[in-house]
Short mmCIF file of C-alpha atoms in Angstrom, two decimals:
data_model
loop_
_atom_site.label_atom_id
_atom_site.label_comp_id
_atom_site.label_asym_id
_atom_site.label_seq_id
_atom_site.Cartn_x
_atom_site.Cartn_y
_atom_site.Cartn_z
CA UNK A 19 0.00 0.00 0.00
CA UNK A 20 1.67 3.30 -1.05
CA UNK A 21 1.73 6.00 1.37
CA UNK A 22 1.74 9.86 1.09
CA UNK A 23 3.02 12.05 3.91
CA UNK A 24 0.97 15.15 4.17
CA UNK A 25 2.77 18.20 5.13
CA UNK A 26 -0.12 21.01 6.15
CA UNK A 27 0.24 24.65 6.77
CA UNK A 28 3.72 24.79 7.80
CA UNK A 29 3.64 28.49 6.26
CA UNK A 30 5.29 31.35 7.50
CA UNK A 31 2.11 32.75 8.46
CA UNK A 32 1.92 31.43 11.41
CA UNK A 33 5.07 32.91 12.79
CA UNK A 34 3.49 36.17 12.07
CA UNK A 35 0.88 35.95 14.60
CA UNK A 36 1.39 36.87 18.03
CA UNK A 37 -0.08 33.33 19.05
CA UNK A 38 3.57 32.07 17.31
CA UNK A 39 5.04 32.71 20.96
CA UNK A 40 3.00 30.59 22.70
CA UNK A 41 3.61 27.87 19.67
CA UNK A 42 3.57 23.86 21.08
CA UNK A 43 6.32 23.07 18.80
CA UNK A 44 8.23 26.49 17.23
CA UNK A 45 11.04 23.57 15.89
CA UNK A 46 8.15 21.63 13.73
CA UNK A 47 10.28 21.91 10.68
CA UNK A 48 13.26 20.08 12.44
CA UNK A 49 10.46 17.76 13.36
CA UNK A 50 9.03 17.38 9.85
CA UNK A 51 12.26 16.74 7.92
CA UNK A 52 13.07 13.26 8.91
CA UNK A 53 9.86 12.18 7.97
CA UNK A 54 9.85 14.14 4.58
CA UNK A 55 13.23 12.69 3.89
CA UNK A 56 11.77 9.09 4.90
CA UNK A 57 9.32 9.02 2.43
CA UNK A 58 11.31 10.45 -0.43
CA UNK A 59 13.22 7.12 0.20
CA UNK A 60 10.45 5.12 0.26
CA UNK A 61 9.46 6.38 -2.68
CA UNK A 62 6.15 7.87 -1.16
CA UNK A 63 4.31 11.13 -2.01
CA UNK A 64 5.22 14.01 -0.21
CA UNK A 65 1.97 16.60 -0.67
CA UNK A 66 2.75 19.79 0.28
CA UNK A 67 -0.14 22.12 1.79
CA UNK A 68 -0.53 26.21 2.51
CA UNK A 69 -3.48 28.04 3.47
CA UNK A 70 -4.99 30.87 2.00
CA UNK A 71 -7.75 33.06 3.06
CA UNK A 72 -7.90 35.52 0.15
CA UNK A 73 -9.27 38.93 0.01
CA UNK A 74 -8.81 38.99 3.86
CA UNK A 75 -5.85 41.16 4.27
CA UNK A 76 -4.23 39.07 6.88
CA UNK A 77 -0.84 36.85 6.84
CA UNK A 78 -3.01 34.11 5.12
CA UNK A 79 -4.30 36.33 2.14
CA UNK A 80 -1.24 35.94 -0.71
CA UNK A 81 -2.37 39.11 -2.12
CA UNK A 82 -1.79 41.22 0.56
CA UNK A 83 1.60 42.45 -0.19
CA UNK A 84 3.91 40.23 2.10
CA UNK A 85 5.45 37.00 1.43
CA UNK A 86 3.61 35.06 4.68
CA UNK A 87 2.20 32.19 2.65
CA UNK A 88 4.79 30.30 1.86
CA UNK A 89 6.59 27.24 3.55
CA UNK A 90 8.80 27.86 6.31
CA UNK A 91 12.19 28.34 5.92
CA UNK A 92 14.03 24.86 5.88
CA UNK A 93 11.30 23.27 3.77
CA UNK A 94 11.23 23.43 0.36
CA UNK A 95 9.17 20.96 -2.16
CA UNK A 96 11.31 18.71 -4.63
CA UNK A 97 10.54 19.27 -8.42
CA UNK A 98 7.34 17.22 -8.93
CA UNK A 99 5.84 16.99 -5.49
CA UNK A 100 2.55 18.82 -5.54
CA UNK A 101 1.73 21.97 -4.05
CA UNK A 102 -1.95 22.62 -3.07
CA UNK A 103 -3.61 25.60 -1.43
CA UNK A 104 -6.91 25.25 0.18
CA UNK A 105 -9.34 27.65 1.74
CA UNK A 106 -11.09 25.55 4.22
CA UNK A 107 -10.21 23.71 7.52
CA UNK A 108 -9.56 20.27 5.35
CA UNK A 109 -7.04 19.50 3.25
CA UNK A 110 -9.97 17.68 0.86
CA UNK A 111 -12.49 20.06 0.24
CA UNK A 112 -11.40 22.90 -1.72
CA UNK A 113 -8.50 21.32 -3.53
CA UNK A 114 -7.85 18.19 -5.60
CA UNK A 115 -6.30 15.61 -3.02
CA UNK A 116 -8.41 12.81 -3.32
CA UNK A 117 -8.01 12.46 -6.80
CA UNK A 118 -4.34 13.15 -6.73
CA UNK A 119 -4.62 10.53 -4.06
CA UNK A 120 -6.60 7.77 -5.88
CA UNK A 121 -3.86 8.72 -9.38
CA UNK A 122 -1.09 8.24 -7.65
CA UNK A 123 -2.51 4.76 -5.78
CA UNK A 124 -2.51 5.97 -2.22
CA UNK A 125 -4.36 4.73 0.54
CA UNK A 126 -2.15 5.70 3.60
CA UNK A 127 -1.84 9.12 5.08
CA UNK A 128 0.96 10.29 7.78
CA UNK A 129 -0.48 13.38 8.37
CA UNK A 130 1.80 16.62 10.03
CA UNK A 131 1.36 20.47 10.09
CA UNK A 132 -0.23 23.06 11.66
CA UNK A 133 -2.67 23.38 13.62
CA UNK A 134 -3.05 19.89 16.04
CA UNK A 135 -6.22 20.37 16.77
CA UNK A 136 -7.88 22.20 13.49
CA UNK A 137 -6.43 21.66 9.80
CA UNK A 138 -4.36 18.62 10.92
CA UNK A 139 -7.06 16.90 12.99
CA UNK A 140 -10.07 17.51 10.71
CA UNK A 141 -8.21 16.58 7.22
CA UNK A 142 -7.49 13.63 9.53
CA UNK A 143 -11.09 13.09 9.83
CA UNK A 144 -12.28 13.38 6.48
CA UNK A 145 -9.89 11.32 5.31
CA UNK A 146 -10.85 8.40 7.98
CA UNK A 147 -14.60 8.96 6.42
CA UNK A 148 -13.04 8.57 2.82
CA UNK A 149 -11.42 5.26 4.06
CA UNK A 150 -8.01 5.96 3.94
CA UNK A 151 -5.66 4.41 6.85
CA UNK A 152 -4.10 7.32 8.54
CA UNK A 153 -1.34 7.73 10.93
CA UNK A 154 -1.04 10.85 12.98
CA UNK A 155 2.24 12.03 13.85
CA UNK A 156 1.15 14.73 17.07
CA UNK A 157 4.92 15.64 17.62
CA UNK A 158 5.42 16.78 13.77
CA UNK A 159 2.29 19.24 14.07
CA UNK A 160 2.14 22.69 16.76
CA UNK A 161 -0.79 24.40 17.94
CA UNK A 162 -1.33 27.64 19.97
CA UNK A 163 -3.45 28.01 22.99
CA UNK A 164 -7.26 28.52 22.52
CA UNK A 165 -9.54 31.50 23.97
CA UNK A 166 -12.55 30.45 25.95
CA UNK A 167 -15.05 31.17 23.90
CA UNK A 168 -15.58 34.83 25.97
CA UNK A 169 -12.52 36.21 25.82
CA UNK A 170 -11.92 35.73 22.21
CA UNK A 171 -11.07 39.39 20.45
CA UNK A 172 -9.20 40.28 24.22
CA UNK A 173 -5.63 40.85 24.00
CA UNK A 174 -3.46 38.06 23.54
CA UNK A 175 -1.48 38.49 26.66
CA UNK A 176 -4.56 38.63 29.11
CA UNK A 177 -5.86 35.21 26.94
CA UNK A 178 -2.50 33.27 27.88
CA UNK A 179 -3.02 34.72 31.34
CA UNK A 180 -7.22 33.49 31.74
CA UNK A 181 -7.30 30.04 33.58
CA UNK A 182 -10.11 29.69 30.87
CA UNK A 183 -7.59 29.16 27.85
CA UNK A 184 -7.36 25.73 26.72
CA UNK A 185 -3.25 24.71 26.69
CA UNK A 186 -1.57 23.48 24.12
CA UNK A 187 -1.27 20.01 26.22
CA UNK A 188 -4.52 20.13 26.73
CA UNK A 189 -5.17 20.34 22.76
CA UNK A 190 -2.90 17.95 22.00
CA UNK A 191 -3.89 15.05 24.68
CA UNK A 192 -7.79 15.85 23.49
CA UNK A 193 -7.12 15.24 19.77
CA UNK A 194 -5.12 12.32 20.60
CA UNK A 195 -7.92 10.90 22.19
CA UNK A 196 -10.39 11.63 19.77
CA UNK A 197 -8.71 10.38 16.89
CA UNK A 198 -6.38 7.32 17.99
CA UNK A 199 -8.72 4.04 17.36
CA UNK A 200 -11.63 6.34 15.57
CA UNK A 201 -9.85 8.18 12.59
CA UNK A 202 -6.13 7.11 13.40
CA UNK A 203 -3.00 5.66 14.66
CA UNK A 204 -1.32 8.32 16.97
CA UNK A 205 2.16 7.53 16.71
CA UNK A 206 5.68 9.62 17.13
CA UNK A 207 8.52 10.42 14.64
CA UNK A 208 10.07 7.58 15.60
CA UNK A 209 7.76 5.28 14.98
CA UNK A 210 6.64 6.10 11.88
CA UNK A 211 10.78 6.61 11.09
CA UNK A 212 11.01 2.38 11.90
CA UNK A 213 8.11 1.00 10.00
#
């Protein structure tokens, strides 16, 4: 069974937010590229993913005059590997990944990226639904504290400080739950690295 290892939203707009300090894992790309240069060897796909939210202004909009949406410094695609840019939470719905997917004979995702808890977990979702076998690799994605739902448009340094903000541990040990058994395997670098 071929595998493809998904590598989602590790853009340089992140680390234009002021969320970036409070980051689970500001060394994801050191993270990433064993696992990226893994697959090349195997021969898998490596899909490459960035977000855009267009006409929005913000470090996600690619016509906004900056040069946020693009990978992160220390990753950079090898001729042939596709690039896709979505607009939704999912790495499926607005772009062409299943049937790049289904072309290229794939029915295993490792799944990485940015955020743990929204893009990674939910493309991890749909593609549970779509019936492919996924493995979730928590310590190659990040994720950045979350606002109760009442202090959301405070400042950022009185949401870090509100015993009401979810933690990044917290994120991370609730997706791992929901998705280990249900959508996933939940397994580290180094497991996936000796398979």
């Amino acid at each position: 069974m071929r595998s493809a290892l998904l590598v989602i939203d590790i853009q340089e707009s992140f680390r234009q937010r002021p969320s970036w300090a409070a980051c689970s894992n500001p060394g994801i790309v050191d993270a990433v590229n064993p696992l990226i240069d893994d697959a090349r060897r195997r021969g898998d796909l490596v899909v490459w993913v960035l977000h855009h939210e267009p006409g929005t202004g913000n470090v996600f909009d690619p016509d906004a005059g900056h040069d946020h949406v693009r990978l992160m410094d220390g990753l950079s695609p090898l001729a042939g590997e596709p690039v896709l840019t979505k607009t939704s939470a999912n790495a499926f719905t607005t772009t062409g990944l299943a049937q790049l997917l289904t072309t290229e004979g794939v029915r295993h995702l490792i799944v990485t990226g940015i955020q743990t808890e929204l893009c990674c977990e939910t493309t991890t979702r749909v593609a549970g639904d779509l019936g492919y076998e996924v493995t979730y690799v928590t310590e190659a994605t990040a994720t950045f504290p979350i606002a109760h739902r009442d202090d959301r448009g405070r400042p950022y340094d009185e949401i870090l400080a509100s015993p009401r903000t979810l933690s990044t541990a917290d994120i991370i040990a609730r997706t791992e739950y929901a998705l280990d058994g249900r959508f996933a395997t939940v397994a580290t670098v180094k497991e996936v690295l000796s398979r």
